[in-house]
Coordinates of C-alpha atoms in Angstrom, one line a residue:
Chain A
M24 CA -10.5 -1.3 -8.2
K25 CA -9.0 2.0 -9.0
K26 CA -5.4 1.9 -7.8
I27 CA -3.2 2.7 -10.8
K28 CA -2.1 6.2 -11.6
R29 CA -2.5 7.1 -8.0
V30 CA 0.8 8.9 -8.1
L31 CA -0.6 11.1 -10.8
A32 CA -3.6 12.1 -8.8
P33 CA -2.1 14.8 -6.6
V34 CA -0.4 16.3 -9.6
M35 CA -3.6 16.3 -11.5
A36 CA -5.4 17.8 -8.5
I37 CA -2.9 20.7 -8.4
I38 CA -3.2 21.3 -12.1
L39 CA -6.9 21.1 -12.0
T40 CA -7.2 23.4 -9.0
A41 CA -4.9 25.9 -10.7
G42 CA -7.0 25.6 -13.8
L43 CA -10.1 26.2 -11.7
L44 CA -8.7 29.3 -10.0
W45 CA -7.6 30.6 -13.3
G46 CA -11.0 30.0 -14.7
C47 CA -12.7 31.8 -11.9
G48 CA -10.4 34.8 -12.3
G49 CA -11.0 35.1 -16.0
D50 CA -14.1 35.9 -18.1
S51 CA -16.4 33.3 -16.8
G52 CA -18.5 33.2 -20.0
K53 CA -21.2 30.7 -19.8
A54 CA -19.7 28.6 -17.1
G55 CA -20.9 29.1 -13.6
Q56 CA -24.2 30.7 -14.4
K57 CA -26.2 27.8 -13.0
G58 CA -24.3 27.3 -9.8
Q59 CA -21.7 24.8 -8.7
V60 CA -21.5 21.0 -8.9
Y61 CA -19.4 19.3 -6.3
V62 CA -17.8 16.1 -7.5
Y63 CA -15.9 13.5 -5.4
C64 CA -14.1 11.0 -7.5
F65 CA -11.1 8.5 -7.5
G66 CA -7.9 10.4 -8.5
D67 CA -7.4 10.6 -12.2
Y68 CA -10.4 8.6 -13.1
F69 CA -11.7 10.5 -16.1
D70 CA -10.1 12.6 -18.9
P71 CA -9.4 15.9 -17.2
E72 CA -10.3 17.9 -20.3
L73 CA -13.9 16.8 -19.8
E74 CA -14.3 19.1 -16.8
Y75 CA -14.1 22.2 -19.0
E76 CA -16.2 20.6 -21.7
F77 CA -18.9 19.9 -19.2
E78 CA -18.8 23.5 -17.9
E79 CA -19.1 24.8 -21.5
E80 CA -21.9 22.5 -22.4
T81 CA -24.1 22.9 -19.3
G82 CA -23.2 26.2 -17.7
Y83 CA -22.4 24.6 -14.3
D84 CA -19.2 25.3 -12.5
V85 CA -17.5 22.1 -11.3
V86 CA -15.5 21.6 -8.1
I87 CA -13.7 18.3 -8.0
D88 CA -12.1 16.6 -5.0
Y89 CA -10.2 13.3 -5.1
F90 CA -9.7 10.2 -3.0
D91 CA -7.7 7.0 -3.3
T92 CA -9.8 4.2 -1.8
N93 CA -13.5 3.5 -1.2
E94 CA -12.7 3.2 2.5
E95 CA -11.6 6.9 2.4
L96 CA -14.7 8.1 0.8
Y97 CA -17.1 6.4 3.2
P98 CA -16.5 8.4 6.4
V99 CA -16.5 11.7 4.4
I100 CA -20.0 11.0 3.0
K101 CA -21.3 9.5 6.2
N102 CA -20.3 12.6 8.2
N103 CA -21.6 15.1 5.7
T104 CA -24.0 13.9 3.1
A105 CA -24.3 17.4 1.7
A106 CA -20.5 17.9 1.1
Y107 CA -20.7 16.6 -2.5
D108 CA -23.5 16.4 -5.1
V109 CA -22.1 13.5 -7.1
I110 CA -19.6 10.8 -6.2
C111 CA -17.8 7.9 -7.8
A112 CA -17.5 4.6 -5.9
S113 CA -17.1 0.8 -6.4
D114 CA -20.0 -1.7 -6.4
Y115 CA -19.7 -2.9 -2.8
M116 CA -19.3 0.6 -1.5
I117 CA -22.4 1.8 -3.4
A118 CA -24.3 -1.0 -1.6
K119 CA -22.9 0.1 1.8
L120 CA -23.9 3.7 1.0
I121 CA -27.4 2.7 0.0
D122 CA -27.8 0.7 3.2
G123 CA -26.7 3.7 5.2
G124 CA -29.3 5.9 3.4
L125 CA -26.5 8.1 2.1
L126 CA -27.4 8.1 -1.6
G127 CA -30.2 9.9 -3.4
E128 CA -32.4 8.4 -6.1
I129 CA -31.5 9.4 -9.7
D130 CA -34.3 11.1 -11.7
Y131 CA -33.8 9.4 -15.0
G132 CA -35.9 12.1 -16.7
N133 CA -32.7 14.3 -16.3
V134 CA -30.4 11.5 -17.4
P135 CA -31.7 10.5 -20.9
N136 CA -28.3 9.1 -21.8
A137 CA -28.9 6.3 -19.4
S138 CA -30.3 4.5 -22.4
Y139 CA -26.7 4.0 -23.6
I140 CA -25.8 1.8 -20.7
S141 CA -24.8 -1.7 -22.0
E142 CA -27.2 -4.5 -21.3
N143 CA -24.5 -7.0 -20.2
I144 CA -23.5 -5.0 -17.2
K145 CA -27.0 -4.6 -15.8
P146 CA -27.3 -8.0 -14.1
F147 CA -24.2 -7.1 -12.0
I148 CA -25.6 -3.7 -11.1
E149 CA -28.7 -5.5 -10.0
E150 CA -26.6 -7.2 -7.4
F151 CA -25.6 -4.1 -5.5
D152 CA -28.2 -1.5 -6.7
P153 CA -31.5 -3.3 -7.6
G154 CA -33.4 -1.4 -10.3
M155 CA -30.3 0.9 -10.8
K156 CA -32.1 3.5 -8.6
Y157 CA -29.0 5.1 -7.1
S158 CA -26.1 4.6 -9.5
V159 CA -25.0 4.4 -13.1
P160 CA -21.8 2.6 -14.2
H161 CA -18.7 4.6 -15.1
T162 CA -16.2 1.8 -15.7
W163 CA -16.2 -2.0 -15.3
G164 CA -13.8 -4.9 -15.6
T165 CA -12.8 -8.3 -14.4
Y166 CA -9.8 -10.1 -13.0
G167 CA -8.0 -12.6 -15.2
I168 CA -4.6 -14.1 -15.9
M169 CA -2.1 -12.0 -17.9
F170 CA 0.7 -14.0 -19.3
N171 CA 3.8 -13.7 -21.5
K172 CA 3.3 -15.5 -24.8
T173 CA 7.0 -16.2 -25.1
M174 CA 7.3 -17.8 -21.7
V175 CA 3.9 -19.6 -21.5
N176 CA 2.1 -21.6 -24.1
S177 CA -1.2 -19.8 -24.8
Q178 CA -3.1 -23.0 -25.1
D179 CA -2.1 -24.0 -21.6
I180 CA -3.9 -21.2 -19.8
D181 CA -7.7 -21.2 -19.6
S182 CA -8.4 -21.9 -15.9
W183 CA -7.5 -20.6 -12.5
K184 CA -6.2 -24.1 -11.7
D185 CA -3.3 -23.3 -14.1
L186 CA -1.9 -21.1 -11.3
W187 CA -1.4 -24.3 -9.3
D188 CA 0.8 -25.9 -12.1
K189 CA 4.2 -26.6 -10.7
K190 CA 5.9 -25.8 -14.0
Y191 CA 5.3 -22.1 -13.3
A192 CA 7.1 -22.2 -10.0
D193 CA 8.5 -18.8 -9.1
Q194 CA 6.9 -17.3 -12.2
I195 CA 3.5 -16.3 -10.8
V196 CA 2.5 -12.9 -9.4
M197 CA -0.7 -13.0 -7.3
P198 CA -2.7 -10.0 -6.0
D199 CA -1.7 -8.9 -2.4
S200 CA -5.4 -8.5 -1.7
M201 CA -7.4 -10.8 0.5
R202 CA -10.8 -10.8 -1.2
E203 CA -9.4 -11.3 -4.7
M204 CA -7.3 -14.2 -3.5
Y205 CA -10.3 -15.9 -1.9
M206 CA -12.2 -15.2 -5.1
I207 CA -9.6 -17.2 -7.1
A208 CA -9.5 -20.1 -4.6
G209 CA -13.3 -20.1 -4.5
K210 CA -13.6 -20.4 -8.2
V211 CA -11.3 -23.4 -8.2
L212 CA -13.4 -25.1 -5.5
G213 CA -16.7 -23.9 -6.8
Y214 CA -17.5 -21.7 -3.8
S215 CA -18.9 -18.1 -3.9
M216 CA -16.4 -15.3 -3.3
N217 CA -18.9 -14.0 -0.8
T218 CA -19.3 -17.1 1.2
T219 CA -19.3 -16.7 5.0
D220 CA -19.1 -20.5 5.7
E221 CA -16.0 -21.0 7.8
K222 CA -15.4 -24.5 6.5
E223 CA -15.2 -23.2 3.0
V224 CA -12.9 -20.4 4.0
R225 CA -10.7 -23.0 5.8
E226 CA -10.6 -25.1 2.6
M227 CA -9.8 -22.2 0.4
T228 CA -7.0 -21.2 2.7
D229 CA -5.5 -24.6 2.5
L230 CA -5.7 -24.5 -1.3
L231 CA -4.0 -21.1 -1.4
L232 CA -1.3 -22.4 1.0
K233 CA -0.5 -25.1 -1.5
Q234 CA 0.1 -22.6 -4.2
K235 CA 2.1 -20.2 -2.1
P236 CA 5.5 -21.8 -2.8
L237 CA 5.0 -21.2 -6.5
I238 CA 4.4 -17.4 -6.1
Y239 CA 7.2 -15.1 -7.1
K240 CA 5.5 -12.1 -5.6
L241 CA 2.2 -10.9 -4.1
A242 CA 1.6 -7.5 -5.7
N243 CA -1.1 -5.2 -6.7
D244 CA 0.0 -2.1 -8.6
S245 CA 3.4 -3.4 -9.5
A246 CA 2.1 -6.7 -11.1
R247 CA 2.0 -5.2 -14.6
E248 CA 5.4 -3.7 -14.3
L249 CA 6.9 -7.1 -13.4
M250 CA 5.1 -8.6 -16.4
I251 CA 6.2 -5.8 -18.7
G252 CA 9.8 -6.2 -17.5
E253 CA 9.5 -10.0 -18.0
S254 CA 10.5 -10.8 -14.4
A255 CA 7.4 -13.0 -14.2
A256 CA 5.5 -15.2 -16.7
L257 CA 1.9 -15.0 -15.2
A258 CA 0.1 -12.4 -13.2
V259 CA -3.5 -12.0 -12.0
V260 CA -4.5 -8.5 -13.0
N261 CA -7.5 -6.3 -13.5
S262 CA -8.6 -6.3 -17.2
G263 CA -8.2 -2.6 -17.3
E264 CA -4.4 -3.0 -17.1
V265 CA -4.1 -5.2 -20.1
L266 CA -4.3 -2.8 -23.0
Y267 CA -1.8 -0.5 -21.3
S268 CA 0.6 -3.4 -20.8
Q269 CA 0.2 -4.6 -24.3
D270 CA 1.2 -1.1 -25.5
L271 CA 4.5 -1.5 -23.7
N272 CA 5.2 -5.2 -24.3
E273 CA 3.6 -6.9 -27.2
N274 CA 4.1 -10.4 -25.7
M275 CA 1.3 -9.8 -23.2
D276 CA -1.8 -11.8 -23.5
F277 CA -4.8 -12.1 -21.2
V278 CA -7.3 -14.8 -20.4
I279 CA -10.5 -14.7 -18.3
P280 CA -10.6 -18.2 -16.7
K281 CA -13.4 -20.4 -17.7
E282 CA -14.6 -20.9 -14.1
G283 CA -15.7 -17.2 -14.1
T284 CA -14.2 -14.3 -12.1
E285 CA -15.1 -11.2 -10.2
V286 CA -16.8 -8.4 -12.1
W287 CA -16.3 -5.0 -10.6
T288 CA -18.1 -1.8 -11.5
D289 CA -17.3 1.7 -10.5
C290 CA -20.3 4.0 -10.5
W291 CA -21.5 7.6 -10.3
A292 CA -24.1 8.3 -7.7
L293 CA -25.9 11.3 -6.1
T294 CA -25.5 11.9 -2.4
A295 CA -28.7 11.9 -0.2
N296 CA -28.7 15.6 0.5
A297 CA -27.1 16.9 -2.6
A298 CA -27.4 20.7 -2.7
N299 CA -27.4 20.6 -6.5
K300 CA -29.2 17.5 -7.5
E301 CA -29.9 18.7 -11.1
G302 CA -26.2 19.6 -11.5
G303 CA -25.2 16.1 -10.3
E304 CA -27.6 14.5 -12.8
A305 CA -26.3 16.8 -15.5
W306 CA -22.7 15.5 -14.7
I307 CA -23.9 11.9 -14.8
N308 CA -25.7 12.4 -18.0
F309 CA -22.7 14.1 -19.5
M310 CA -20.5 11.1 -18.5
L311 CA -22.8 8.8 -20.4
E312 CA -22.5 10.7 -23.7
G313 CA -20.9 8.7 -26.5
D314 CA -17.9 11.0 -27.2
V315 CA -17.3 11.6 -23.6
A316 CA -17.2 7.8 -22.9
E317 CA -14.8 7.5 -25.9
D318 CA -12.5 10.1 -24.4
N319 CA -12.5 8.4 -21.0
F320 CA -11.9 5.0 -22.6
E321 CA -8.9 6.3 -24.5
Y322 CA -7.6 8.0 -21.4
L323 CA -8.1 5.2 -18.9
T324 CA -8.1 2.0 -21.1
Y325 CA -10.7 0.7 -18.6
A326 CA -13.8 -0.8 -20.2
I327 CA -16.8 1.6 -20.3
P328 CA -20.2 0.0 -20.5
N329 CA -21.6 2.3 -23.1
T330 CA -23.4 1.1 -26.3
Q331 CA -22.3 4.2 -28.2
I332 CA -18.7 3.0 -28.1
A333 CA -19.4 -0.7 -28.2
E334 CA -17.3 -1.2 -31.3
L335 CA -14.3 0.6 -29.8
T336 CA -14.3 -1.4 -26.6
N337 CA -14.9 -4.6 -28.5
E338 CA -11.6 -6.0 -27.3
P339 CA -11.9 -9.6 -26.2
V340 CA -9.8 -8.9 -23.1
L341 CA -12.4 -6.4 -21.9
N342 CA -15.5 -8.5 -22.8
P343 CA -15.8 -12.0 -21.4
G344 CA -18.2 -14.2 -23.3
P345 CA -21.8 -14.7 -22.0
D346 CA -21.0 -18.2 -20.7
V347 CA -18.2 -16.9 -18.5
L348 CA -20.1 -13.8 -17.5
A349 CA -22.8 -16.1 -16.2
K350 CA -20.3 -17.5 -13.7
C351 CA -19.1 -14.2 -12.5
E352 CA -19.8 -12.5 -9.2
T353 CA -19.5 -9.1 -7.6
L354 CA -17.8 -8.3 -4.3
K355 CA -20.2 -7.9 -1.4
N356 CA -19.9 -6.5 2.1
L357 CA -19.9 -9.4 4.5
G358 CA -20.2 -7.5 7.8
A359 CA -17.6 -7.1 10.6
D360 CA -17.8 -10.7 11.9
A361 CA -17.2 -12.3 8.5
D362 CA -14.5 -9.7 7.8
D363 CA -12.7 -10.7 11.0
M364 CA -13.0 -14.4 10.1
Y365 CA -11.5 -13.9 6.7
S366 CA -8.8 -11.7 8.1
R367 CA -7.8 -14.4 10.6
Y368 CA -7.4 -17.0 7.9
W369 CA -5.6 -14.5 5.6
K370 CA -3.1 -13.8 8.3
E371 CA -2.5 -17.5 8.7
Y372 CA -1.9 -17.7 5.0
K373 CA 0.4 -14.7 5.1
S374 CA 2.5 -15.9 8.0
K375 CA 3.1 -19.5 6.8
Chain B
M19 CA 15.3 37.8 42.2
T20 CA 13.4 39.6 39.5
N21 CA 16.0 38.5 37.1
S22 CA 15.6 34.8 37.8
G23 CA 11.8 35.2 37.8
K24 CA 12.1 36.8 34.3
N25 CA 14.3 33.9 33.3
R26 CA 11.7 31.4 34.4
N27 CA 9.0 33.2 32.5
L28 CA 11.2 33.3 29.4
K29 CA 11.8 29.6 29.8
R30 CA 8.2 28.9 30.1
I31 CA 7.4 30.9 27.0
F32 CA 10.1 29.1 25.0
S33 CA 9.2 25.7 26.2
G34 CA 5.5 26.3 25.3
P35 CA 5.7 25.2 21.7
F36 CA 7.7 22.1 22.8
L37 CA 5.1 21.2 25.5
A38 CA 2.3 21.7 23.0
F39 CA 4.1 19.4 20.5
I40 CA 4.6 16.7 23.1
L41 CA 1.0 17.0 24.1
C42 CA -0.5 16.9 20.6
G43 CA 2.2 14.8 18.9
T44 CA 2.9 12.1 21.6
L45 CA 0.5 12.0 24.5
V46 CA -2.8 12.5 22.7
P47 CA -2.1 9.9 20.0
M48 CA -0.8 7.5 22.6
G49 CA -4.1 8.0 24.6
V50 CA -6.1 7.4 21.4
I51 CA -4.1 4.2 20.6
A52 CA -4.6 3.0 24.2
Y53 CA -8.3 3.7 24.0
Y54 CA -8.7 1.8 20.7
G55 CA -6.4 -1.0 21.9
L56 CA -8.4 -1.6 25.1
T57 CA -11.9 -1.5 23.6
D58 CA -13.8 -3.6 21.0
R59 CA -15.8 -2.3 18.0
S60 CA -18.7 -1.4 20.2
G61 CA -16.5 0.6 22.6
A62 CA -16.7 -1.9 25.5
F63 CA -13.5 -2.6 27.5
T64 CA -11.6 -5.7 26.5
L65 CA -8.1 -7.2 26.7
S66 CA -8.6 -9.4 23.7
N67 CA -6.7 -7.1 21.4
I68 CA -3.7 -7.4 23.6
V69 CA -3.9 -11.1 24.2
A70 CA -4.3 -11.5 20.4
I71 CA -0.5 -11.3 20.1
A72 CA -0.4 -14.9 21.4
T73 CA -2.4 -16.3 18.4
R74 CA -0.3 -18.3 16.1
S75 CA -0.1 -16.0 13.1
H76 CA 0.6 -13.0 15.2
A77 CA 3.2 -14.8 17.3
Q78 CA 4.9 -16.1 14.2
A79 CA 5.1 -12.6 12.6
L80 CA 6.5 -11.2 15.9
G81 CA 9.1 -14.0 16.0
L82 CA 10.1 -13.4 12.5
S83 CA 10.3 -9.6 13.1
L84 CA 12.5 -10.1 16.2
G85 CA 14.7 -12.5 14.3
L86 CA 15.2 -10.3 11.3
A87 CA 15.7 -7.2 13.4
L88 CA 18.3 -9.0 15.5
I89 CA 20.2 -10.2 12.4
S90 CA 20.1 -6.7 10.8
T91 CA 21.3 -5.2 14.0
I92 CA 24.2 -7.6 14.3
I93 CA 25.2 -7.1 10.7
C94 CA 25.1 -3.3 11.1
L95 CA 27.2 -3.6 14.2
L96 CA 29.8 -5.8 12.5
L97 CA 30.0 -3.3 9.6
A98 CA 29.9 -0.2 11.6
F99 CA 32.5 -0.9 14.3
P100 CA 35.5 -1.4 11.9
L101 CA 34.2 1.5 9.9
G102 CA 34.2 3.6 13.0
L103 CA 37.8 2.6 13.6
I104 CA 38.8 3.5 10.0
L105 CA 37.1 6.8 10.2
K106 CA 38.7 7.6 13.6
D107 CA 42.2 6.6 12.3
S108 CA 42.0 8.3 9.0
K109 CA 44.8 10.9 9.3
L110 CA 43.9 12.6 6.1
G111 CA 42.1 15.4 7.8
R112 CA 39.1 14.4 5.7
K113 CA 37.0 12.9 8.5
G114 CA 34.2 15.4 7.9
F115 CA 34.2 14.4 4.2
M116 CA 34.1 10.7 5.0
V117 CA 31.1 11.1 7.3
F118 CA 29.5 13.4 4.8
V119 CA 29.7 10.7 2.1
F120 CA 28.0 8.4 4.6
I121 CA 25.2 10.7 5.4
L122 CA 24.6 11.7 1.8
P123 CA 22.2 8.9 0.8
M124 CA 20.1 9.9 3.8
W125 CA 19.2 13.1 2.0
M126 CA 16.9 11.0 -0.1
N127 CA 13.7 9.6 1.2
F128 CA 14.2 6.1 2.5
L129 CA 11.2 4.7 0.7
L130 CA 12.7 5.8 -2.6
R131 CA 16.0 4.2 -1.8
T132 CA 14.2 1.0 -0.8
M133 CA 12.2 1.0 -4.0
A134 CA 15.5 1.4 -5.8
W135 CA 16.7 -1.9 -4.3
Q136 CA 13.5 -3.5 -5.5
V137 CA 14.4 -2.5 -9.1
L138 CA 18.0 -3.5 -8.6
L139 CA 17.3 -6.9 -7.2
E140 CA 14.4 -7.8 -9.5
R141 CA 14.8 -11.0 -11.5
N142 CA 15.4 -9.0 -14.6
G143 CA 16.8 -6.1 -12.6
I144 CA 20.1 -4.2 -13.1
I145 CA 22.2 -6.4 -10.9
N146 CA 21.1 -9.6 -12.6
L147 CA 21.5 -8.1 -16.1
A148 CA 25.1 -7.2 -15.2
L149 CA 25.8 -10.7 -13.7
K150 CA 24.3 -12.3 -16.8
A151 CA 26.5 -10.2 -19.1
L152 CA 29.5 -11.4 -17.1
G153 CA 28.4 -15.0 -17.1
L154 CA 28.1 -15.1 -13.4
P155 CA 25.4 -17.0 -11.4
L156 CA 22.3 -14.8 -10.8
L157 CA 21.3 -13.3 -7.5
D158 CA 17.9 -14.6 -6.5
I159 CA 17.1 -13.0 -3.2
I160 CA 14.2 -10.6 -4.0
N161 CA 11.0 -11.4 -2.2
T162 CA 12.8 -13.4 0.5
P163 CA 13.8 -12.6 4.1
A164 CA 17.4 -12.1 2.9
A165 CA 16.3 -9.1 0.7
V166 CA 14.4 -7.7 3.7
V167 CA 17.5 -7.9 5.9
L168 CA 19.5 -6.3 3.1
G169 CA 17.0 -3.4 3.0
M170 CA 17.1 -3.0 6.8
V171 CA 20.9 -3.0 6.9
Y172 CA 21.1 -0.5 4.0
D173 CA 18.5 1.8 5.4
Y174 CA 19.6 1.8 9.0
L175 CA 23.4 1.4 8.8
P176 CA 24.0 5.2 9.1
F177 CA 22.2 5.2 12.4
M178 CA 24.7 2.6 13.7
V179 CA 27.8 4.3 12.1
L180 CA 27.2 7.8 13.4
P181 CA 26.9 7.2 17.1
I182 CA 29.8 4.7 17.1
Y183 CA 31.9 7.2 15.2
N184 CA 30.9 9.9 17.6
A185 CA 31.9 7.8 20.6
M186 CA 35.2 6.8 19.0
I187 CA 36.3 10.3 17.9
K188 CA 36.0 11.4 21.6
I189 CA 38.5 8.8 22.8
D190 CA 41.6 10.6 23.8
N191 CA 44.5 9.2 21.7
S192 CA 46.9 9.6 24.7
L193 CA 44.9 6.8 26.4
I194 CA 45.7 4.5 23.5
E195 CA 49.3 5.6 23.4
A196 CA 49.5 5.0 27.2
A197 CA 48.2 1.5 26.7
Y198 CA 50.8 0.7 24.1
D199 CA 53.5 2.2 26.3
L200 CA 52.5 -0.1 29.1
G201 CA 52.9 -3.1 26.8
A202 CA 49.5 -3.8 25.5
G203 CA 49.2 -5.4 22.1
K204 CA 46.9 -4.3 19.4
T205 CA 44.1 -6.7 20.4
A206 CA 44.4 -5.8 24.1
V207 CA 44.1 -2.1 23.2
L208 CA 41.1 -2.8 21.1
R209 CA 39.5 -5.0 23.7
K210 CA 40.4 -3.1 26.8
V211 CA 40.5 0.5 25.7
I212 CA 38.7 1.3 22.5
L213 CA 35.8 -1.2 22.9
P214 CA 34.7 -0.1 26.5
L215 CA 35.0 3.5 25.6
S216 CA 32.8 3.1 22.5
V217 CA 30.0 1.3 24.4
P218 CA 27.7 4.3 24.7
G219 CA 27.9 4.7 20.9
I220 CA 27.3 1.0 20.3
V221 CA 24.4 1.0 22.6
S222 CA 22.6 3.9 21.0
G223 CA 23.4 2.5 17.6
I224 CA 21.8 -0.8 18.5
T225 CA 18.6 1.0 19.7
M226 CA 18.4 3.1 16.6
V227 CA 18.7 0.1 14.3
F228 CA 16.8 -2.5 16.3
V229 CA 13.7 -0.5 17.0
P230 CA 12.9 0.6 13.5
S231 CA 13.8 -2.8 12.1
L232 CA 11.4 -4.4 14.5
T233 CA 8.4 -2.3 13.5
T234 CA 9.0 -1.7 9.8
F235 CA 6.4 -2.7 7.3
A236 CA 7.5 -0.7 4.3
I237 CA 10.8 -2.6 3.8
S238 CA 9.1 -6.0 4.1
T239 CA 6.3 -5.0 1.7
M240 CA 8.7 -3.7 -1.0
L241 CA 11.5 -6.2 -0.8
G242 CA 9.6 -9.2 0.7
G243 CA 7.1 -9.3 -2.1
G244 CA 4.2 -9.7 0.3
K245 CA 5.6 -13.1 1.4
V246 CA 7.6 -11.8 4.4
N247 CA 4.9 -11.0 7.0
L248 CA 6.3 -8.9 9.9
I249 CA 4.3 -7.7 12.9
G250 CA 4.4 -4.3 11.3
N251 CA 2.6 -5.6 8.2
I252 CA -0.1 -7.2 10.3
I253 CA -0.7 -3.9 12.2
E254 CA -0.8 -2.0 9.0
Q255 CA -3.3 -4.4 7.4
E256 CA -5.6 -4.1 10.4
F257 CA -5.8 -0.4 9.9
T258 CA -5.9 -0.2 6.1
V259 CA -7.6 -3.3 4.8
S260 CA -9.3 -5.2 7.6
S261 CA -10.7 -2.0 9.2
N262 CA -10.2 -3.5 12.6
W263 CA -8.5 -0.4 14.3
N264 CA -9.0 -1.9 17.7
L265 CA -6.9 -5.0 17.0
G266 CA -4.3 -2.9 15.2
A267 CA -4.0 -0.5 18.2
G268 CA -3.9 -3.4 20.6
L269 CA -1.0 -5.0 18.8
S270 CA 0.8 -1.6 18.6
L271 CA 0.5 -1.4 22.4
V272 CA 2.2 -4.8 22.7
M273 CA 5.0 -3.6 20.3
M274 CA 5.5 -0.6 22.5
V275 CA 6.1 -2.9 25.5
F276 CA 8.6 -4.9 23.4
I277 CA 10.4 -1.7 22.5
I278 CA 10.4 -0.5 26.1
I279 CA 11.9 -3.8 27.3
S280 CA 14.6 -3.7 24.7
M281 CA 15.4 -0.1 25.6
A282 CA 15.6 -1.0 29.3
L283 CA 18.0 -3.9 28.5
I284 CA 20.2 -1.6 26.5
E285 CA 20.0 1.1 29.2
K286 CA 21.3 -1.5 31.7
F287 CA 24.2 -2.3 29.4
D288 CA 24.9 1.3 28.9
R289 CA 25.2 1.9 32.7
E290 CA 27.6 -1.0 33.0
G291 CA 29.5 0.4 30.1
E292 CA 29.8 3.8 31.8
A293 CA 30.8 2.1 35.0
S294 CA 33.7 0.3 33.2
V295 CA 34.8 3.6 31.8
I296 CA 35.3 4.9 35.3

C-alpha cells in the first residue's frame, strides 16, 4: 500500500537520526526517563514532528527504523521478535504475523483512545484480525479510477467495466501489480479477489488480456504523475493519491466503482516479545489522539479512520458509501501454491 | 632465491584482497544461486526451476530478450563503427576531447538517464511538446519495444564505441598508406585492412552491449511501461513479488548458460580475427 514518498524515506531517516542524536546529546528533559520505545514503520508514514511530541508527552525515548515493503518487514520480525516494540504493517501481513505467533495482544486498558476508531473500518479489520486483538488501524483506503474531467465525461465512469471501453484506447494506466489487477477482473466477473479456483483465474486472465491493448502503461507510483501531466485520461490508483493529485491538477476526479473494490488497512501492532510493551501501547494510543490523527492526515492525505477527525476526512473520494463498502474485500494470503498459480497466469498475461 | 621468495610473498599479500573479493563477491553468490536454483521451496533437489525456461511465457520472454538485445547490438555496431573511423581520422588533435564528450554522460547514473528518456518520450513529454509546437507528427514510441531498444542503444553505445575506437587508434597508419600505394581503393582498404584490424574491438564491444541488453530489467520497466516483458523482468518479479526465489535463481542459471554460449561464440570469432591479422 505504502509506496509513495519512498524516495523521501532515506532522507527523513537521516534527518530523524540526526535529530535523535542531537536530542540525546542535549538536555534530555522529560524525554527518555521511562526507557526506549523501538518503532518499525514504513518510511515517511507519519508526520515526523510527532516523534518529539510523543517524547514530550509520555517521557519515552523513541527509536524509529524504516522499511519499504511488508515483505521486507516479515523476515526481520520473524528472526527477532524482540527487535522492535511496535510495528506498522498492512492487513494481509498482520494476518501472516498473527499466524506465525509474532504479534502480542494489545491491552486496551492502556489504549483508551481506541474508542475513536471509526466503526466503518471494523468489519474489514475483522477479516484479518478478529476481535482487533493485535492491531489498530493507522490509515486505510481503497482502489478506484482517477480520471481527467476534461478528457472523460464524468457520467461515463462508474464501473470497472469502463476500463474495457474501446474509446479509451491508449488512455488507460493500470497498476503493475498482480493482485490488484486480478481484483479488478474479479469484480467485473463477480469473483472474489482471494479466489484460489484455477478456472476463475483462467477466466480473469482472459478478460485482462482483452483489455491489454487499451492500456497506455502499467504503472504503480508513476500513475499519478502521468495523470497530473495529462499523458493519460484514466488510471487505477489508491484513494490516498487523489487529494495530492487534485492539489496539482484540478481536473482530477475519482470514482470508486459500483462493483466494490479492495479496502486496505495499514495497522500498528505490538511484537510478541516486545521489551517495552507499555511503551508500544503508549505509542499506539498517542497515534489515535484526535490532533495527532489530524497532523497525520494533513501530512499524508491518506484517510485515517478516527472519529475525532471524521469531519476533516469527510471527502467523498476517501469514503465509499455503505452499499459499495459492503461489496469490498481485503487482500488475503493465499499460500505458496495459490501464489505460484497466480504468478503463472500473471506471467502469461505479461508476455502476451 | 630469497629475493624471488620475498616477491612471491609480496604477490600473495597483494593478491589477498582480490582473492577475498572473488570469493565473497563471485563464488559464494554463484553457489547460493546454484543452491536455490536446484532446490524447491522445501529444500529438496529438483531440476524443475531450470526446465521452467521452456514454459511458454518464459520462452516468449527469452525470445523477446534475445531479439531486442540483438537489434540493439546491431544498431550500436552500425553507429559505433563509423564513429570510430571519424574519431580515428580526426586530425584536430582533439581526440581526447571527442572521447571525453562521449564518456561524459556515463558520469551520471544510467537509471537516471533512462528515467530522463521516460520523461522526454512521454505522450505529453518534452519531445512531443516541441514537435507539436512545430506542427510535426507526434512520436508515439513510449511503452513499446522501440522505446526499450532506444534505451538500450543509448545506455550501452559507449561500451561499443570505446573498444572499437581503442582498436582503431592502434592501427598503424603506414599500413593503410601501404595499401593505398599498392593500389587498393577506399572500400578495399576499409574491408581488407581496417575492418580485420578492428575485429578485437568489435568483438568486445558486442559482448559488452549484448550481455547487459539481454539481462536488463530496468530499461524495459521504465521505457516499456510494464508491457515489454523481458526475461530479466520475470526473474526480478520472482524475487521481489512472487517470492519464489528458487524459480528466479533457476532462470538466472539458464541465463548464465546463454551468456556463456554467446561469449564462447564471440571468443571463437575473436580468434579467427586475430588469425587474419597475422
